Coordinates of C-alpha atoms in Angstrom, one line a residue:
M23 CA -18.9 10.6 6.8
R24 CA -15.7 10.3 5.6
K25 CA -14.8 8.4 1.9
A26 CA -12.0 6.2 1.9
G27 CA -11.5 6.5 -2.3
V28 CA -10.5 3.5 -4.3
V29 CA -6.6 3.0 -3.0
G30 CA -5.1 -0.2 -2.7
P31 CA -3.3 -2.4 -4.6
L32 CA -6.1 -1.7 -7.7
S33 CA -3.8 1.6 -8.3
L34 CA -1.1 0.9 -6.0
V35 CA -5.2 3.1 -5.6
A36 CA -6.0 4.0 -4.1
A37 CA 4.3 5.3 -6.1
I38 CA 19.1 3.0 -12.1
V39 CA 21.5 3.6 -12.0
V40 CA 22.3 6.9 -13.7
G41 CA 22.9 8.9 -11.0
A42 CA 27.4 9.9 -11.3
L43 CA 29.0 8.2 -7.8
T44 CA 30.6 11.0 -5.4
G45 CA 33.9 10.9 -3.8
C46 CA 33.1 7.5 -2.7
S47 CA 32.9 4.5 -3.8
A48 CA 29.3 2.3 -4.7
S49 CA 29.1 1.1 -1.9
G50 CA 30.0 3.6 0.1
A51 CA 32.7 1.6 2.1
G52 CA 36.2 4.3 2.2
A53 CA 35.6 7.9 2.7
G54 CA 38.4 8.1 4.7
A55 CA 40.9 6.8 1.8
N56 CA 37.8 9.4 -0.9
G57 CA 36.7 12.0 1.4
P58 CA 34.3 13.1 3.2
C59 CA 30.9 11.9 1.6
D60 CA 29.2 14.5 -1.2
S61 CA 26.1 13.2 -1.4
P62 CA 23.0 14.9 -1.9
G63 CA 21.8 14.8 1.9
V64 CA 24.2 13.3 3.7
T65 CA 26.7 15.2 6.3
A66 CA 29.4 13.4 9.3
D67 CA 26.9 13.5 12.3
Q68 CA 22.6 12.7 10.0
V69 CA 21.1 11.7 5.8
K70 CA 18.0 14.3 5.1
F71 CA 15.9 11.8 2.9
G72 CA 13.1 13.7 0.8
F73 CA 8.6 13.0 1.6
V74 CA 5.7 12.7 -0.3
F75 CA 2.6 12.8 0.5
S76 CA -0.5 13.7 -0.4
D77 CA -2.3 15.7 3.2
T78 CA -5.3 17.1 1.0
G79 CA -6.3 15.6 -2.1
T80 CA -9.0 13.1 -3.8
G81 CA -8.2 10.0 -1.8
S82 CA -6.0 12.6 1.7
E83 CA -8.6 10.9 4.0
A84 CA -6.4 7.4 4.7
L85 CA -3.0 9.0 2.2
S86 CA -2.3 11.5 4.8
S87 CA -1.9 9.2 8.0
A88 CA 1.6 7.5 6.1
R89 CA 3.4 10.0 7.7
L90 CA 2.8 8.8 11.0
G91 CA 4.1 5.8 10.2
V92 CA 7.0 7.8 9.4
D93 CA 7.1 9.1 11.4
A94 CA 7.2 6.3 14.1
R95 CA 9.9 3.6 12.6
I96 CA 12.5 7.2 11.6
G97 CA 12.1 7.7 15.6
L98 CA 12.6 3.8 16.1
A99 CA 15.2 4.6 14.1
N100 CA 17.3 7.6 16.2
E101 CA 16.8 6.1 19.4
E102 CA 18.7 2.4 18.0
G103 CA 22.2 5.3 16.3
G104 CA 19.8 6.3 13.8
V105 CA 22.0 4.5 10.3
N106 CA 26.2 3.9 10.5
G107 CA 26.3 7.1 13.5
R108 CA 24.3 9.2 11.0
R109 CA 20.6 10.9 12.5
V110 CA 17.8 10.0 10.1
I111 CA 15.9 13.3 9.4
Y112 CA 13.5 13.9 6.8
D113 CA 11.5 17.3 5.4
W114 CA 8.1 17.1 3.6
R115 CA 6.0 18.1 1.2
D116 CA 2.0 17.8 0.4
D117 CA 1.0 17.6 -3.4
A118 CA -1.9 17.9 -2.7
A119 CA -2.8 14.5 -5.0
S120 CA -2.0 17.1 -7.9
S121 CA 0.5 15.4 -10.9
S122 CA 1.5 19.0 -11.4
T123 CA 2.3 19.3 -8.1
N124 CA 3.6 16.5 -6.8
V125 CA 6.4 17.6 -10.5
R126 CA 7.0 20.3 -8.6
V127 CA 7.4 19.0 -4.6
T128 CA 8.9 16.0 -5.9
Q129 CA 12.1 17.6 -8.0
D130 CA 12.2 20.3 -5.6
L131 CA 13.4 18.0 -2.4
S132 CA 15.7 15.1 -4.3
S133 CA 17.5 18.0 -5.2
S134 CA 18.4 18.2 -2.0
T135 CA 17.4 15.3 -0.1
F136 CA 18.7 11.7 -0.3
G137 CA 16.3 10.1 -1.8
L138 CA 13.2 10.2 -1.4
V139 CA 9.4 8.2 0.1
G140 CA 6.5 8.7 -1.1
V141 CA 3.3 8.0 -0.5
T142 CA 1.1 9.2 -3.5
S143 CA -1.0 8.0 -6.2
S144 CA 0.3 10.6 -8.2
I145 CA 4.2 10.6 -8.4
G146 CA 4.0 8.9 -11.9
G147 CA 5.1 11.9 -14.1
S148 CA 7.8 12.2 -12.3
L149 CA 9.8 9.1 -12.5
D150 CA 11.9 9.9 -15.7
N151 CA 13.2 12.9 -14.2
L152 CA 14.0 10.8 -10.7
E153 CA 15.6 7.7 -12.6
K154 CA 17.1 10.1 -15.1
E155 CA 19.3 11.6 -11.7
G156 CA 19.7 8.2 -10.2
V157 CA 17.3 9.6 -7.6
P158 CA 16.1 6.2 -5.2
Y159 CA 12.2 6.1 -4.4
V160 CA 10.3 4.5 -1.9
G161 CA 6.9 4.0 -1.9
L162 CA 3.5 3.3 -3.1
T163 CA 3.9 1.8 -6.6
Q164 CA 1.7 0.3 -9.6
P165 CA 2.3 -1.7 -11.8
S166 CA 3.5 0.3 -14.8
Y167 CA 6.7 1.3 -12.4
A168 CA 8.2 -1.2 -12.4
K169 CA 10.4 -0.2 -15.4
Y170 CA 12.1 2.0 -13.3
P171 CA 16.1 0.2 -11.1
N172 CA 15.7 3.3 -8.6
V173 CA 12.2 2.8 -6.7
F174 CA 11.6 -0.3 -4.0
A175 CA 8.6 -1.2 -3.0
H176 CA 6.8 -4.1 -1.3
L177 CA 4.1 -4.3 -3.0
Y178 CA 4.2 -3.6 -7.5
D179 CA 0.6 -5.6 -7.9
A180 CA -1.8 -8.3 -6.0
A181 CA -2.5 -11.8 -7.6
S182 CA -6.0 -11.4 -8.4
E183 CA -6.3 -15.1 -8.5
T184 CA -5.5 -15.3 -4.5
I185 CA -9.3 -13.6 -3.7
G186 CA -11.1 -16.0 -6.3
R187 CA -9.4 -18.5 -3.9
Y188 CA -11.0 -17.5 -0.9
F189 CA -14.5 -16.5 -3.0
Q190 CA -14.6 -20.7 -3.3
A191 CA -13.5 -21.2 -0.3
N192 CA -16.3 -19.8 1.3
G193 CA -18.6 -21.5 -1.4
G194 CA -18.9 -19.3 -3.8
T195 CA -19.8 -20.2 -7.9
K196 CA -20.2 -17.0 -9.4
V197 CA -19.1 -13.2 -9.0
A198 CA -20.7 -10.7 -9.1
M199 CA -18.2 -7.6 -9.5
V200 CA -20.2 -3.8 -9.0
S201 CA -17.8 -0.2 -9.3
T202 CA -18.5 3.1 -8.1
G203 CA -19.0 4.4 -12.0
G204 CA -17.6 3.1 -15.2
S205 CA -14.1 4.8 -16.2
A206 CA -12.1 2.8 -18.6
F207 CA -9.9 2.1 -16.0
T208 CA -12.4 0.2 -13.5
E209 CA -12.9 -1.6 -16.6
E210 CA -9.4 -2.6 -17.4
V211 CA -8.5 -3.5 -13.8
A212 CA -12.3 -5.7 -13.4
G213 CA -11.3 -7.0 -16.6
R214 CA -8.3 -8.7 -14.9
Y215 CA -10.2 -9.8 -12.3
R216 CA -12.5 -11.6 -14.5
R217 CA -9.8 -13.4 -15.9
A218 CA -7.7 -14.4 -13.2
F219 CA -11.0 -14.8 -12.1
E220 CA -11.6 -17.8 -14.8
S221 CA -9.0 -19.7 -14.3
V222 CA -9.5 -20.7 -11.3
G223 CA -12.8 -21.8 -12.1
L224 CA -15.4 -20.0 -11.0
Q225 CA -17.9 -17.6 -13.2
V226 CA -17.9 -14.4 -13.4
A227 CA -21.3 -11.7 -14.7
P228 CA -21.0 -8.8 -16.3
L229 CA -19.5 -5.7 -13.9
I230 CA -21.9 -3.8 -12.6
P231 CA -21.4 -0.1 -12.4
F232 CA -23.2 2.7 -9.8
A233 CA -23.2 6.0 -9.6
A234 CA -25.1 7.6 -6.2
S235 CA -26.4 10.4 -7.3
V236 CA -28.5 9.4 -10.3
D237 CA -28.8 4.7 -9.3
S238 CA -30.8 2.6 -6.9
P239 CA -28.6 0.6 -4.4
A240 CA -31.4 -1.4 -5.2
R241 CA -31.5 -2.0 -8.8
V242 CA -28.3 -3.2 -8.4
A243 CA -29.2 -5.9 -5.6
Q244 CA -31.9 -7.6 -7.9
Q245 CA -29.1 -7.7 -11.1
I246 CA -27.3 -9.7 -8.9
A247 CA -30.1 -11.4 -7.9
G248 CA -30.9 -11.6 -11.7
S249 CA -27.0 -12.7 -12.5
G250 CA -27.5 -16.2 -10.0
A251 CA -24.6 -14.7 -8.3
N252 CA -23.0 -16.1 -5.0
A253 CA -20.3 -14.0 -3.5
L254 CA -19.3 -10.3 -4.3
M255 CA -16.8 -8.7 -5.7
G256 CA -16.3 -4.5 -4.3
F257 CA -14.7 -1.7 -6.6
T258 CA -16.0 1.4 -5.2
T259 CA -16.0 3.6 -2.8
A260 CA -16.6 2.0 1.8
D261 CA -19.9 4.2 1.2
D262 CA -21.3 3.1 -2.0
L263 CA -20.5 -0.7 -1.8
A264 CA -22.6 0.2 1.9
A265 CA -25.1 1.1 0.6
I266 CA -25.3 -2.3 -1.7
V267 CA -24.3 -4.4 0.9
Q268 CA -27.4 -3.3 2.2
A269 CA -30.1 -4.0 -0.9
T270 CA -28.3 -7.2 -0.9
R271 CA -29.8 -7.9 3.0
Q272 CA -32.4 -6.4 2.1
A273 CA -32.4 -8.7 -1.2
N274 CA -32.9 -12.4 1.2
L275 CA -30.0 -13.0 -1.6
A276 CA -28.1 -15.2 0.1
L277 CA -24.0 -14.9 -0.8
T278 CA -21.2 -16.7 0.0
S279 CA -18.9 -13.3 0.8
T280 CA -18.7 -10.1 -0.2
V281 CA -14.4 -9.1 -1.2
S282 CA -14.0 -5.6 -0.8
T283 CA -10.2 -3.3 -2.4
S284 CA -10.1 -1.0 -0.2
G285 CA -11.9 -0.3 3.3
Y286 CA -9.2 -1.9 6.5
D287 CA -9.7 1.3 8.0
R288 CA -10.8 1.0 11.5
G289 CA -12.4 5.3 10.5
V290 CA -15.0 3.3 7.6
L291 CA -15.7 1.3 11.2
A292 CA -16.6 4.3 13.0
S293 CA -19.1 5.9 10.7
M294 CA -20.7 2.5 8.1
G295 CA -19.2 -0.5 10.5
P296 CA -23.2 -2.1 10.9
A297 CA -23.6 -1.9 7.4
L298 CA -20.5 -2.9 6.3
R299 CA -20.3 -6.7 8.8
G300 CA -19.1 -9.9 7.1
V301 CA -17.6 -7.8 3.9
S302 CA -14.0 -9.0 4.0
F303 CA -10.2 -7.1 2.8
P304 CA -7.0 -8.6 1.8
V305 CA -4.5 -7.7 3.7
Y306 CA -0.7 -7.3 2.2
F307 CA 0.8 -7.2 5.5
H308 CA 1.0 -8.6 9.3
P309 CA -3.1 -7.7 10.3
F310 CA -3.7 -5.8 12.9
E311 CA -5.2 -7.6 15.1
A312 CA -3.2 -10.6 14.2
G313 CA -0.9 -8.8 16.8
G314 CA 2.4 -10.4 17.7
P315 CA 6.2 -9.5 18.4
A316 CA 6.2 -7.1 15.1
I317 CA 2.6 -5.6 15.5
D318 CA 4.0 -4.9 19.0
R319 CA 7.4 -3.1 17.8
Y320 CA 5.9 -1.4 15.7
R321 CA 2.3 0.2 18.1
D322 CA 5.3 0.7 20.9
A323 CA 7.1 2.9 17.4
M324 CA 3.5 4.7 17.1
T325 CA 3.1 5.2 20.7
R326 CA 6.3 6.7 21.9
F327 CA 6.8 8.8 18.3
A328 CA 3.6 9.2 16.7
P329 CA 1.6 10.0 19.8
Q330 CA -0.8 12.3 17.9
A331 CA -1.7 9.7 15.7
V332 CA -5.7 8.8 17.1
Q333 CA -6.0 5.3 15.2
P334 CA -2.5 3.7 15.0
E335 CA -3.8 1.2 13.4
E336 CA -4.2 2.5 9.7
K337 CA -3.3 0.6 6.3
F338 CA -1.3 3.6 5.1
A339 CA 0.4 4.1 8.7
M340 CA 1.9 0.8 7.9
Y341 CA 2.4 1.9 4.8
G342 CA 5.0 4.6 5.7
Y343 CA 6.4 2.5 8.5
I344 CA 7.1 -0.2 5.6
Y345 CA 8.6 2.6 3.8
A346 CA 11.1 3.6 6.0
D347 CA 11.7 0.0 7.2
M348 CA 12.9 -0.2 3.9
F349 CA 14.9 3.8 3.1
V350 CA 16.6 2.9 6.2
R351 CA 18.1 -0.3 5.5
G352 CA 18.6 1.1 2.0
L353 CA 21.0 3.4 4.9
E354 CA 22.1 0.5 6.6
L355 CA 23.2 -1.1 3.0
A356 CA 25.1 1.4 1.8
G357 CA 27.3 1.6 3.2
D358 CA 29.7 4.5 6.3
C359 CA 29.6 7.4 2.7
P360 CA 26.6 5.8 1.5
T361 CA 25.9 8.0 -2.3
R362 CA 22.5 7.3 -3.6
A363 CA 23.7 4.2 -6.9
G364 CA 25.1 2.4 -4.5
F365 CA 22.0 1.7 -2.3
I366 CA 20.1 1.2 -5.5
S367 CA 22.7 -2.1 -6.2
A368 CA 22.6 -3.0 -2.7
L369 CA 18.5 -2.9 -1.2
R370 CA 17.5 -4.3 -5.2
N371 CA 20.2 -7.3 -3.9
V372 CA 18.3 -7.9 -0.3
T373 CA 15.9 -11.3 -1.4
D374 CA 14.0 -11.6 2.3
Y375 CA 12.7 -7.6 2.7
D376 CA 9.8 -8.7 5.5
A377 CA 9.8 -5.0 7.5
G378 CA 10.5 -6.9 10.8
G379 CA 7.9 -8.8 10.3
L380 CA 5.8 -6.8 8.9
I381 CA 5.0 -8.6 5.9
E382 CA 6.4 -12.4 4.4
P383 CA 9.7 -12.3 2.9
T384 CA 10.1 -10.5 -0.3
N385 CA 12.9 -10.6 -3.4
L386 CA 13.6 -7.2 -4.0
R387 CA 15.4 -8.5 -7.1
T388 CA 12.2 -9.8 -8.6
N389 CA 8.9 -8.6 -6.5
P390 CA 8.1 -5.0 -9.7
T391 CA 7.5 -7.7 -12.1
T392 CA 6.5 -10.6 -9.6
P393 CA 2.4 -10.3 -8.8
L394 CA 2.3 -11.5 -5.1
Q395 CA 0.8 -14.5 -4.6
C396 CA -0.5 -14.6 -0.9
A397 CA -2.6 -12.6 1.5
A398 CA -4.8 -11.8 4.7
F399 CA -8.0 -11.8 4.6
V400 CA -9.3 -9.6 7.3
Q401 CA -13.9 -9.4 7.7
V402 CA -16.2 -6.5 9.6
N403 CA -16.9 -8.8 12.6
P404 CA -21.2 -9.2 12.9
A405 CA -21.0 -5.7 15.6
G406 CA -20.0 -3.4 12.8
D407 CA -17.0 -2.3 15.6
A408 CA -14.3 -4.8 14.8
F409 CA -11.8 -6.6 11.9
Q410 CA -11.6 -10.1 12.4
V411 CA -9.1 -12.5 10.8
V412 CA -10.1 -14.8 9.0
R413 CA -7.8 -16.2 6.8
E414 CA -3.8 -15.9 8.0
R415 CA -2.9 -16.9 5.2
L416 CA -3.8 -18.2 1.4
C417 CA -2.1 -17.9 -1.6
A418 CA -3.7 -18.0 -6.1
N419 CA -2.3 -21.3 -5.7
G420 CA -4.7 -22.6 -3.3
Q421 CA -2.2 -23.0 -0.3
G422 CA -2.5 -21.0 3.2
N423 CA -4.0 -21.6 6.5

């Protein structure tokens, strides 16, 4: 059975302008006056970036699909003429979900490429050095990365209140929370959600840790019933949540809604969809099931430039596509003779980045310290074989559609 880890906005779980300028101006213009471009990874006809991801190791079942999204977006860019007359290429490394390996492979790539794209939760130990060297990094992040001016993402953190509003919209008044294990980190995350839920008027029961090797799902269902909760929040692996949800059904608990922070994954549907029927997931990009021109463009690019994808509609494939798109945008803005400093400065000043319509317009100047306020919500359908969109947009203030 495929096991999906808690990788998403919780760990984002479940990733500087101090570099010296090269012979070109900070904006990248004026190559003729300053001689040939000599930024790392830049030649007359191509620009190379590095891609670091977890192709093996803990959580790689989900994260490894990110490379397919990168291939799709870069293939599309090159088909359209590259960036400022240069073909975009990349070199990649697998960090095996290891912090020490990430430091090694990141140092290797940063010395020979213009910048980095990453889909890994192990980048933290490499960021100080990347900042020191002024290397742009676009990828999976978490709130603590906001201090690095060379780091970019469409999502650092998401407002927990948004999920609280979803519970309320479905009739929830008291929320039970369950977690896989009871680590200090999980307890800290659950505490943040507790405070957010209470701030919008919900009651919250104490966190229930669950270890499949020793705990009974039926016991968890009894604790939920005893708490008086009528809604359920899962900080769990998908298979743990599936077992708990099945136990709540057997106990005839009348839950108004169940939300999980991870599991929006077609592989999860294939292995445990019926057990998760009715479970909802927040989505921080335009859901695949909603369709539209941006999703059509993504699907077409995946079909043509990442044909090895068995299932292109994977969350981290989409993240890889979005991060590659953001990197391309930075290269475009950096001009004919790009520098790392020019890339960082130009991309940071973008106030309406939307990844071609895949995400809500995002201010890259403020989003490192401003949690994303809105999300879409999808739900496993009654048959357990597909996701369906139940809210296209819901925000922390309760507004949406």
